[in-house]
C-alpha cells in the first residue's frame, strides 16, 4: 500500500514568516511529486511540481525533494493570511502512471 | 475558459435512488479520474480513465460505476446509493496519459439519507 504522510496541523505562523510543510512517502520508485492547495470548501489546485532532487522555486514557494530520504517539503516565504489553506502532498510513480496518491493534508493558518 | 465542470454541485437523495454525477472537461485531456474526499481520510481515488473506452478501478470503487464514451465526459454513476457514499466528490483531468498534473472540478457534495 503506497502511503503519503503529512502532519495534519494546524501549522500556525504569523504573517511574514516562513511556513514549512513536510511530507514523507513510502513508495521508493516514486518519481513525480506535487503540492496542491485547497481552500475550505473548494477544490484542490496545483501550486508546485518537482521531479528531481533539490530545490525548485516559484515566487514565494519552494519545493524541496530528497528521494534518498523519501521526503518532500514546501516552503512558503513571506506568508500571507491568504495562504491559509490545507496543503496536500501528492506522489506518483511517473507521469504515465494511473494513480496519484494524496496525503491527508496539512492545515496552514497565517495570522495577521 | 479551460475547466472541469461537475453537476450537480449539491445533491440530497435517499438510499437506493440511482443517480449520476456528470463531469466534462474542455481541455482535450486524455486522463480523467474521480475522487471522494472524507474528513480524516483525505482524497481517495474511485475510478480513472486513461483514454476513451478505457476505465479501471481506483482504491474505493465499490458501489460506483463509470463510463468513458467520449473524451470530454466521464460520468460517475451510483446505482443504489447508500449513506456511506455521503461525501464530497471531485472529478479531475490531466493532459498526460496518466495521473500527473491534475485539474479538479469544483466538487459535488452528495448526501444520501
Short mmCIF file of N, CA, C and O in Angstrom, two decimals, chain A residues 5-13 20-22 85-87 104-109:
data_model
loop_
_atom_site.label_atom_id
_atom_site.label_comp_id
_atom_site.label_asym_id
_atom_site.label_seq_id
_atom_site.Cartn_x
_atom_site.Cartn_y
_atom_site.Cartn_z
N UNK A 5 2.47 10.57 3.93
CA UNK A 5 2.18 11.03 5.27
C UNK A 5 2.45 12.52 5.42
O UNK A 5 3.49 13.02 4.99
N UNK A 6 1.51 13.19 6.05
CA UNK A 6 1.66 14.61 6.37
C UNK A 6 1.15 14.85 7.78
O UNK A 6 0.20 14.19 8.22
N UNK A 7 1.75 15.80 8.46
CA UNK A 7 1.24 16.25 9.75
C UNK A 7 -0.05 17.02 9.49
O UNK A 7 -0.07 17.91 8.65
N UNK A 8 -1.10 16.67 10.21
CA UNK A 8 -2.40 17.29 9.91
C UNK A 8 -2.48 18.76 10.33
O UNK A 8 -3.30 19.52 9.82
N UNK A 9 -1.63 19.15 11.28
CA UNK A 9 -1.65 20.52 11.76
C UNK A 9 -2.78 20.76 12.74
O UNK A 9 -3.26 19.82 13.36
N UNK A 10 -3.21 22.01 12.92
CA UNK A 10 -2.80 23.14 12.09
C UNK A 10 -1.40 23.66 12.42
O UNK A 10 -0.96 23.58 13.53
N UNK A 11 -0.75 24.14 11.34
CA UNK A 11 0.51 24.82 11.49
C UNK A 11 0.19 26.31 11.50
O UNK A 11 -0.36 26.83 10.54
N UNK A 12 0.52 26.96 12.59
CA UNK A 12 0.20 28.38 12.74
C UNK A 12 1.47 29.20 12.64
O UNK A 12 2.45 28.93 13.35
N UNK A 13 1.46 30.19 11.74
CA UNK A 13 2.61 31.08 11.59
C UNK A 13 2.10 32.51 11.50
O UNK A 13 0.98 32.75 11.04
N UNK A 20 6.79 26.02 6.78
CA UNK A 20 7.45 24.81 6.27
C UNK A 20 6.51 23.62 6.42
O UNK A 20 6.11 23.26 7.51
N UNK A 21 6.17 23.03 5.28
CA UNK A 21 5.24 21.91 5.25
C UNK A 21 6.00 20.67 4.78
O UNK A 21 6.74 20.73 3.80
N UNK A 22 5.78 19.56 5.46
CA UNK A 22 6.57 18.36 5.19
C UNK A 22 5.71 17.18 4.77
O UNK A 22 4.53 17.08 5.16
N UNK A 85 -4.81 27.68 4.27
CA UNK A 85 -5.47 26.64 3.48
C UNK A 85 -4.93 25.30 3.94
O UNK A 85 -4.04 25.23 4.79
N UNK A 86 -5.44 24.24 3.35
CA UNK A 86 -4.88 22.92 3.56
C UNK A 86 -3.99 22.58 2.37
O UNK A 86 -4.40 22.76 1.22
N UNK A 87 -2.79 22.12 2.66
CA UNK A 87 -1.83 21.80 1.60
C UNK A 87 -1.69 20.28 1.49
O UNK A 87 -1.37 19.60 2.47
N UNK A 104 -3.10 13.31 3.52
CA UNK A 104 -4.35 13.84 4.07
C UNK A 104 -4.32 15.36 4.24
O UNK A 104 -5.34 15.97 4.53
N UNK A 105 -3.15 15.94 4.07
CA UNK A 105 -3.06 17.39 4.08
C UNK A 105 -2.64 17.98 5.40
O UNK A 105 -2.89 17.40 6.47
N UNK A 106 -1.99 19.14 5.31
CA UNK A 106 -1.63 19.93 6.48
C UNK A 106 -2.36 21.26 6.40
O UNK A 106 -2.26 21.96 5.39
N UNK A 107 -3.08 21.60 7.45
CA UNK A 107 -3.77 22.88 7.51
C UNK A 107 -2.79 23.96 7.96
O UNK A 107 -2.11 23.81 8.98
N UNK A 108 -2.70 25.02 7.18
CA UNK A 108 -1.85 26.15 7.50
C UNK A 108 -2.72 27.35 7.87
O UNK A 108 -3.65 27.68 7.13
N UNK A 109 -2.39 27.97 9.00
CA UNK A 109 -3.10 29.18 9.43
C UNK A 109 -2.08 30.29 9.55
O UNK A 109 -1.10 30.17 10.30
#
